[in-house]
Short mmCIF file of C-alpha atoms and ligand atoms in Angstrom, two decimals:
data_model
loop_
_atom_site.label_atom_id
_atom_site.label_comp_id
_atom_site.label_asym_id
_atom_site.label_seq_id
_atom_site.Cartn_x
_atom_site.Cartn_y
_atom_site.Cartn_z
CA MET A 11 13.88 -15.98 -2.70
CA SER A 12 13.79 -19.74 -3.84
CA THR A 13 16.57 -21.22 -5.60
CA LYS A 14 14.30 -21.78 -8.46
CA LEU A 15 13.79 -18.21 -8.84
CA THR A 16 17.08 -17.36 -8.64
CA LEU A 17 18.26 -19.63 -11.19
CA ARG A 18 15.26 -18.30 -13.30
CA ARG A 19 16.84 -14.71 -12.79
CA ILE A 20 19.80 -15.88 -13.74
CA PHE A 21 18.96 -17.52 -16.95
CA ALA A 22 16.62 -14.85 -17.94
CA GLY A 23 19.52 -12.37 -17.67
CA THR A 24 21.55 -14.27 -19.78
CA LEU A 25 18.81 -14.28 -22.57
CA TRP A 26 18.18 -10.89 -22.04
CA ALA A 27 22.06 -10.14 -23.07
CA GLY A 28 21.47 -12.27 -26.24
CA ARG A 29 18.39 -10.65 -26.91
CA ILE A 30 17.03 -14.08 -27.62
CA SER A 31 13.78 -13.20 -25.66
CA VAL A 32 13.02 -10.09 -28.05
CA LYS A 33 14.13 -12.35 -31.25
CA ARG A 34 11.71 -14.81 -30.14
CA ILE A 35 8.88 -12.37 -29.41
CA ARG A 36 9.20 -10.96 -33.08
CA GLN A 37 9.11 -14.30 -34.27
CA LEU A 38 5.89 -15.53 -32.43
CA GLY A 39 4.52 -11.96 -33.44
CA ALA A 40 4.61 -12.83 -37.02
CA ASP A 41 1.77 -14.95 -37.02
CA SER A 42 0.26 -14.96 -33.65
CA ARG A 43 -0.73 -12.25 -30.86
CA PHE A 44 -0.60 -12.38 -27.21
CA ILE A 45 -2.93 -10.87 -24.45
CA LEU A 46 -1.38 -10.18 -20.79
CA MET A 47 -3.64 -10.89 -17.81
CA TYR A 48 -3.29 -8.71 -14.55
CA HIS A 49 -5.20 -9.00 -11.51
CA ARG A 50 -4.18 -6.31 -9.10
CA ILE A 51 -1.43 -3.29 -9.09
CA THR A 52 -0.64 -3.01 -5.77
CA ASN A 53 1.95 -3.71 -2.92
CA PRO A 54 0.92 -6.60 -0.77
CA ARG A 55 2.32 -4.77 2.15
CA THR A 56 -0.30 -2.04 2.16
CA GLU A 57 -3.18 -4.57 2.00
CA PRO A 58 -5.64 -5.57 4.69
CA VAL A 59 -5.36 -9.14 3.44
CA TYR A 60 -2.97 -11.55 2.03
CA ILE A 61 -3.00 -11.58 -1.45
CA GLN A 62 -1.96 -14.79 -3.40
CA PRO A 63 1.80 -14.34 -5.57
CA GLY A 64 0.02 -15.00 -8.56
CA MET A 65 -2.76 -11.95 -7.70
CA TYR A 66 -0.44 -8.89 -8.32
CA VAL A 67 2.10 -6.76 -9.57
CA THR A 68 3.53 -3.74 -7.63
CA PRO A 69 3.12 -0.46 -9.38
CA GLU A 70 6.82 -0.15 -10.37
CA THR A 71 7.11 -3.76 -11.91
CA PHE A 72 3.67 -2.36 -13.84
CA ALA A 73 5.21 0.69 -14.98
CA MET A 74 8.44 -1.13 -15.97
CA HIS A 75 6.31 -3.71 -18.20
CA LEU A 76 4.54 -0.89 -19.91
CA LYS A 77 7.81 1.01 -21.04
CA ALA A 78 9.15 -2.77 -21.92
CA LEU A 79 5.77 -3.37 -24.42
CA GLN A 80 6.17 0.30 -25.75
CA SER A 81 9.59 -0.69 -27.12
CA GLU A 82 9.36 -4.21 -28.20
CA THR A 83 5.57 -4.21 -29.35
CA ILE A 84 2.40 -2.41 -30.26
CA VAL A 85 -0.30 -2.46 -27.75
CA LEU A 86 -3.91 -2.22 -28.98
CA PRO A 87 -7.31 -2.54 -27.56
CA LEU A 88 -8.66 -5.92 -27.30
CA HIS A 89 -11.45 -5.61 -29.81
CA GLU A 90 -8.99 -4.20 -32.03
CA LEU A 91 -6.69 -7.02 -31.68
CA LEU A 92 -9.38 -9.28 -32.16
CA ASN A 93 -10.52 -7.48 -35.51
CA ARG A 94 -7.13 -8.26 -36.95
CA MET A 95 -6.84 -11.61 -35.94
CA ARG A 96 -10.45 -12.07 -37.87
CA GLN A 97 -8.67 -10.51 -40.85
CA GLY A 98 -6.07 -12.75 -40.35
CA ASN A 99 -3.76 -11.61 -43.18
CA GLY A 100 -0.22 -11.81 -41.23
CA ASN A 101 0.97 -8.98 -39.40
CA PRO A 102 2.69 -6.20 -41.40
CA ALA A 103 3.80 -4.34 -38.50
CA SER A 104 7.51 -4.81 -37.65
CA LYS A 105 6.29 -5.52 -33.89
CA PRO A 106 4.23 -8.13 -32.33
CA LEU A 107 0.83 -7.03 -31.27
CA CYS A 108 -0.65 -7.40 -28.04
CA ALA A 109 -3.48 -6.28 -25.52
CA ILE A 110 -3.62 -5.59 -21.96
CA THR A 111 -6.21 -6.76 -19.72
CA PHE A 112 -7.39 -6.91 -16.17
CA ASP A 113 -9.69 -9.38 -14.01
CA ASP A 114 -11.95 -8.62 -11.41
CA GLY A 115 -12.16 -4.65 -11.56
CA TRP A 116 -10.09 -3.94 -8.27
CA LEU A 117 -10.03 -0.47 -7.00
CA ASP A 118 -6.51 -0.31 -7.71
CA PHE A 119 -6.99 -0.53 -11.05
CA CYS A 120 -7.97 3.28 -10.96
CA THR A 121 -5.30 4.23 -8.33
CA ASN A 122 -2.46 2.52 -9.69
CA ALA A 123 -2.83 1.23 -13.00
CA PHE A 124 -4.92 4.02 -15.11
CA PRO A 125 -2.49 6.80 -14.18
CA VAL A 126 0.72 5.12 -15.62
CA LEU A 127 -1.70 3.62 -18.61
CA LYS A 128 -2.54 7.36 -19.17
CA SER A 129 0.52 8.43 -18.97
CA LEU A 130 2.05 6.68 -21.70
CA ASN A 131 -1.37 6.39 -23.72
CA MET A 132 -1.75 2.65 -23.61
CA PRO A 133 -5.29 1.02 -23.92
CA ALA A 134 -6.76 -1.85 -21.89
CA THR A 135 -9.60 -3.78 -20.86
CA VAL A 136 -11.18 -4.64 -17.77
CA PHE A 137 -13.53 -7.48 -16.72
CA LEU A 138 -15.83 -6.49 -14.36
CA PRO A 139 -18.25 -8.95 -11.92
CA THR A 140 -21.01 -6.69 -11.80
CA ASN A 141 -22.32 -7.62 -8.34
CA PHE A 142 -19.17 -6.38 -6.55
CA ILE A 143 -18.84 -3.14 -8.57
CA GLY A 144 -19.81 -0.11 -6.54
CA THR A 145 -20.17 -2.00 -3.31
CA ASP A 146 -18.06 -2.81 -0.32
CA LYS A 147 -18.14 -6.70 -0.74
CA TRP A 148 -14.87 -8.56 -0.91
CA PHE A 149 -14.48 -11.98 -2.62
CA TRP A 150 -14.81 -14.97 -0.46
CA THR A 151 -11.28 -15.65 -1.03
CA ASP A 152 -10.13 -12.38 0.74
CA GLN A 153 -12.65 -12.65 3.30
CA PHE A 154 -11.43 -16.11 4.14
CA ALA A 155 -7.69 -14.76 4.41
CA PHE A 156 -9.04 -12.04 6.89
CA VAL A 157 -10.89 -14.03 9.44
CA TRP A 158 -8.14 -16.81 9.02
CA LYS A 159 -5.59 -14.12 10.27
CA GLN A 160 -7.76 -13.21 13.00
CA LEU A 161 -7.79 -16.65 14.24
CA GLU A 162 -5.08 -17.06 16.49
CA PRO A 163 -3.01 -19.86 15.49
CA ARG A 164 -3.60 -22.12 18.67
CA ARG A 165 -7.41 -21.80 17.96
CA ARG A 166 -6.51 -23.01 14.04
CA PRO A 167 -6.52 -26.66 14.65
CA ALA A 168 -9.89 -26.61 16.72
CA ALA A 169 -11.61 -24.22 13.87
CA THR A 170 -10.30 -26.94 11.16
CA ALA A 171 -11.48 -29.90 13.00
CA ALA A 172 -15.09 -28.22 13.30
CA LEU A 173 -14.83 -27.87 9.31
CA ARG A 174 -14.39 -31.27 7.70
CA SER A 175 -13.24 -29.53 4.81
CA LEU A 176 -10.51 -27.99 6.15
CA SER A 177 -9.20 -30.86 8.09
CA ARG A 178 -6.09 -31.26 6.42
CA ILE A 179 -4.84 -27.45 6.26
CA GLN A 180 -1.27 -27.62 7.63
CA GLY A 181 1.89 -25.54 7.05
CA SER A 182 2.99 -21.90 7.05
CA PHE A 183 0.22 -19.25 7.06
CA GLU A 184 0.40 -18.53 3.63
CA SER A 185 0.10 -22.28 2.49
CA GLN A 186 -2.68 -22.65 4.98
CA ILE A 187 -4.62 -20.18 3.02
CA GLU A 188 -3.95 -21.22 -0.46
CA LYS A 189 -4.52 -24.84 0.51
CA ALA A 190 -8.14 -23.76 2.23
CA VAL A 191 -9.02 -21.84 -0.85
CA ALA A 192 -8.23 -24.57 -3.27
CA VAL A 193 -10.71 -27.14 -1.17
CA LEU A 194 -13.22 -24.37 -0.66
CA LYS A 195 -13.11 -23.33 -4.56
CA ASN A 196 -15.15 -26.66 -4.86
CA LEU A 197 -18.02 -26.29 -2.85
CA PRO A 198 -21.05 -24.53 -3.52
CA GLY A 199 -21.48 -21.15 -2.49
CA ASN A 200 -23.84 -21.69 0.28
CA ALA A 201 -21.20 -24.14 1.78
CA ILE A 202 -18.70 -21.40 1.60
CA GLU A 203 -20.94 -18.74 3.49
CA ASP A 204 -21.13 -22.02 6.23
CA VAL A 205 -17.36 -22.27 6.37
CA LEU A 206 -17.03 -18.24 6.98
CA ALA A 207 -19.59 -18.11 9.34
CA GLU A 208 -18.27 -20.95 11.59
CA LEU A 209 -14.79 -19.39 11.31
CA GLU A 210 -16.35 -16.12 12.42
CA LYS A 211 -17.58 -18.02 15.67
CA CYS A 212 -14.33 -19.53 16.34
CA ALA A 213 -12.40 -16.11 16.08
CA GLY A 214 -15.11 -14.33 17.62
CA THR A 215 -14.99 -11.77 14.96
CA SER A 216 -16.26 -10.74 11.40
CA SER A 217 -15.19 -11.70 7.79
CA ARG A 218 -15.68 -8.36 6.70
CA VAL A 219 -12.76 -7.03 5.43
CA PRO A 220 -12.18 -3.28 6.00
CA GLY A 221 -12.40 -0.97 3.02
CA ARG A 222 -13.38 -0.73 -0.34
CA ALA A 223 -11.81 -3.74 -2.74
CA PHE A 224 -13.83 -2.88 -6.14
CA LEU A 225 -14.25 0.07 -8.34
CA ASN A 226 -17.42 1.92 -8.30
CA TRP A 227 -19.35 2.97 -11.61
CA GLU A 228 -18.34 6.54 -11.47
CA GLU A 229 -14.63 5.53 -11.75
CA VAL A 230 -15.67 2.95 -14.41
CA ARG A 231 -17.64 5.35 -16.56
CA GLU A 232 -14.68 8.02 -16.20
CA MET A 233 -11.94 5.55 -17.12
CA ARG A 234 -13.99 4.41 -19.97
CA GLY A 235 -14.09 8.48 -21.27
CA SER A 236 -10.63 8.54 -21.51
CA GLY A 237 -11.01 6.26 -24.62
CA LEU A 238 -8.00 3.81 -23.14
CA VAL A 239 -9.79 1.75 -20.96
CA SER A 240 -12.90 -0.67 -22.07
CA PHE A 241 -14.87 -2.79 -19.79
CA GLY A 242 -15.94 -6.56 -20.34
CA SER A 243 -18.03 -9.12 -18.20
CA HIS A 244 -16.51 -11.02 -15.63
CA THR A 245 -19.91 -12.47 -14.65
CA ALA A 246 -22.46 -10.94 -12.13
CA GLY A 247 -21.41 -13.00 -8.77
CA HIS A 248 -18.37 -14.06 -9.70
CA GLN A 249 -18.80 -17.67 -9.53
CA ILE A 250 -17.16 -20.49 -11.16
CA LEU A 251 -19.31 -21.47 -13.98
CA THR A 252 -18.62 -25.00 -14.23
CA THR A 253 -20.37 -25.48 -10.79
CA LEU A 254 -23.62 -24.08 -12.10
CA ASP A 255 -26.15 -25.21 -14.28
CA GLN A 256 -27.49 -23.80 -17.43
CA ASN A 257 -30.00 -21.66 -15.92
CA GLY A 258 -27.62 -20.22 -13.81
CA ILE A 259 -24.67 -19.75 -16.21
CA ARG A 260 -27.27 -17.88 -18.51
CA ASP A 261 -28.08 -15.59 -15.63
CA GLU A 262 -24.41 -14.74 -15.09
CA LEU A 263 -24.18 -13.81 -18.56
CA LEU A 264 -27.10 -11.61 -19.09
CA VAL A 265 -27.69 -10.03 -15.60
CA SER A 266 -23.55 -8.98 -16.18
CA LYS A 267 -24.20 -7.81 -19.82
CA GLN A 268 -27.32 -5.85 -18.91
CA LYS A 269 -25.66 -3.83 -15.94
CA LEU A 270 -22.90 -3.06 -18.00
CA VAL A 271 -24.99 -1.35 -20.74
CA GLU A 272 -27.53 0.05 -18.14
CA GLU A 273 -24.28 1.72 -16.14
CA LYS A 274 -23.29 2.59 -19.50
CA ALA A 275 -19.71 0.90 -19.05
CA ALA A 276 -20.13 -0.64 -22.21
CA ASP A 277 -22.12 -1.06 -25.68
CA ALA A 278 -24.33 -4.14 -25.61
CA ASP A 279 -22.21 -5.06 -29.16
CA GLY A 280 -18.59 -6.33 -29.41
CA LEU A 281 -18.58 -7.12 -25.56
CA SER A 282 -15.80 -9.20 -24.33
CA PHE A 283 -15.97 -11.95 -21.27
CA CYS A 284 -13.84 -13.53 -19.06
CA TYR A 285 -14.36 -17.11 -17.17
CA PRO A 286 -13.82 -16.85 -13.19
CA ASN A 287 -11.07 -18.78 -12.49
CA GLY A 288 -10.75 -19.43 -16.16
CA ASN A 289 -13.02 -22.47 -15.50
CA PHE A 290 -15.23 -23.16 -18.91
CA ASN A 291 -16.18 -26.06 -21.46
CA GLN A 292 -17.90 -26.13 -24.91
CA THR A 293 -21.24 -25.89 -23.57
CA ILE A 294 -20.28 -22.65 -21.38
CA SER A 295 -18.25 -20.87 -24.36
CA ALA A 296 -21.66 -21.71 -26.65
CA LEU A 297 -23.87 -19.96 -23.90
CA VAL A 298 -21.46 -17.34 -23.81
CA LYS A 299 -21.76 -16.74 -27.84
CA GLU A 300 -25.57 -17.43 -27.67
CA SER A 301 -25.74 -14.52 -24.97
CA GLY A 302 -24.00 -11.64 -27.56
CA TYR A 303 -20.55 -11.68 -26.63
CA SER A 304 -18.37 -11.26 -29.36
CA SER A 305 -15.19 -12.83 -27.41
CA ALA A 306 -14.13 -14.64 -24.06
CA VAL A 307 -10.62 -14.84 -22.57
CA THR A 308 -9.04 -17.66 -20.55
CA THR A 309 -6.44 -18.55 -18.29
CA LYS A 310 -4.77 -20.50 -20.50
CA THR A 311 -1.35 -19.78 -21.05
CA GLY A 312 0.14 -18.87 -24.68
CA TRP A 313 -0.02 -16.91 -27.91
CA ASN A 314 -2.97 -16.86 -29.93
CA SER A 315 -2.98 -17.89 -33.75
CA PHE A 316 -4.91 -16.37 -36.09
CA SER A 317 -7.47 -19.21 -36.36
CA GLU A 318 -7.97 -19.51 -32.47
CA ASN A 319 -11.34 -20.07 -31.12
CA HIS A 320 -12.19 -16.45 -29.94
CA PHE A 321 -14.47 -17.70 -27.11
CA ALA A 322 -11.14 -19.79 -25.77
CA LEU A 323 -8.55 -17.13 -26.20
CA LYS A 324 -5.36 -17.67 -24.16
CA ARG A 325 -3.68 -15.02 -22.07
CA ILE A 326 -0.27 -14.83 -20.37
CA GLY A 327 -0.37 -14.46 -16.63
CA MET A 328 1.67 -11.59 -15.07
CA HIS A 329 2.79 -12.41 -11.32
CA GLN A 330 5.08 -10.01 -9.21
CA ASP A 331 7.91 -13.01 -8.66
CA MET A 332 8.03 -14.17 -12.24
CA THR A 333 8.05 -10.60 -13.83
CA SER A 334 9.70 -8.32 -11.40
CA THR A 335 12.76 -7.51 -13.89
CA LYS A 336 12.59 -6.81 -17.55
CA SER A 337 14.56 -9.58 -18.39
CA LEU A 338 12.15 -12.27 -16.73
CA PHE A 339 9.43 -10.40 -18.37
CA LEU A 340 10.32 -10.56 -21.67
CA SER A 341 11.07 -14.25 -21.28
CA ARG A 342 7.77 -14.88 -19.87
CA LEU A 343 6.63 -13.16 -23.15
CA ALA A 344 8.69 -15.53 -24.88
CA GLY A 345 6.99 -18.56 -23.56
CA ILE A 346 10.74 -19.52 -22.17
CA PHE A 347 8.92 -19.66 -18.67
ZN1 ZN B 29 -11.77 -13.22 -11.50
#
């Protein structure tokens, strides 16, 4: 563990003892709300690909989060939280109000998160990239990590030399992946496919990750049927919207919305949207509104005031490292870290 994390842990432990975090959370809850952002609920040791630290919490940590939320807050379905924000008249409840969201619709939501939510009767919203649901596709970031691992370390320099965009990728295996993904994110989709194809050639193997990454539509409908889980759009192809032209953005918004309604994952009214990678601007959020969505969440960190723009809602990201104890979790909610 890094020194920074150890210090953070010690500091958070002290805060917990003084209940400063809880006090701060109650203060904030008087005139603002928070939305949690999760991606995957899994143990990285059991996964076929490297998972970035910001992308997961373990099932044990997740269960601890829910129990802490249950004692310190009132968890509402996202649409209800937003309705109460629209009404705006303070928070008559003694505890802060919040909502839980998940990005990407990973299969582990069904296997690891839903059973815990169900046992505690707590609601959540999951944002689906509809082209990936019910398929055995993986995100290109995972395909990259998978093929990079197959590439013997001594062949990586030759591979990066052949790929101009990756020519400066060095360091540990993990930092190579992080750096490469950061570089490749800025490239158009077909250029990323070219990079993967080149790496497949160098590694002499496919970049197809074994197993299924995402939910299927039966699982989606079944969880919706429980009354605890609602679904929103995370586009169709999980493309970063700031890299597309207006027609491309509209397509992503409308195709995904239509698919969610067609598959009975959601009703057309009151549908929420989630910007891939958190990238958006004013034009994009206007298009989201124009396409009939009622709200949109970002990756900007913080609590939301009553006057918050409902198409630029902030969330608090949940990382395993930063929230692995109750004291760390509460201090993250309190905005101390
Ligand atoms: Zn995403």
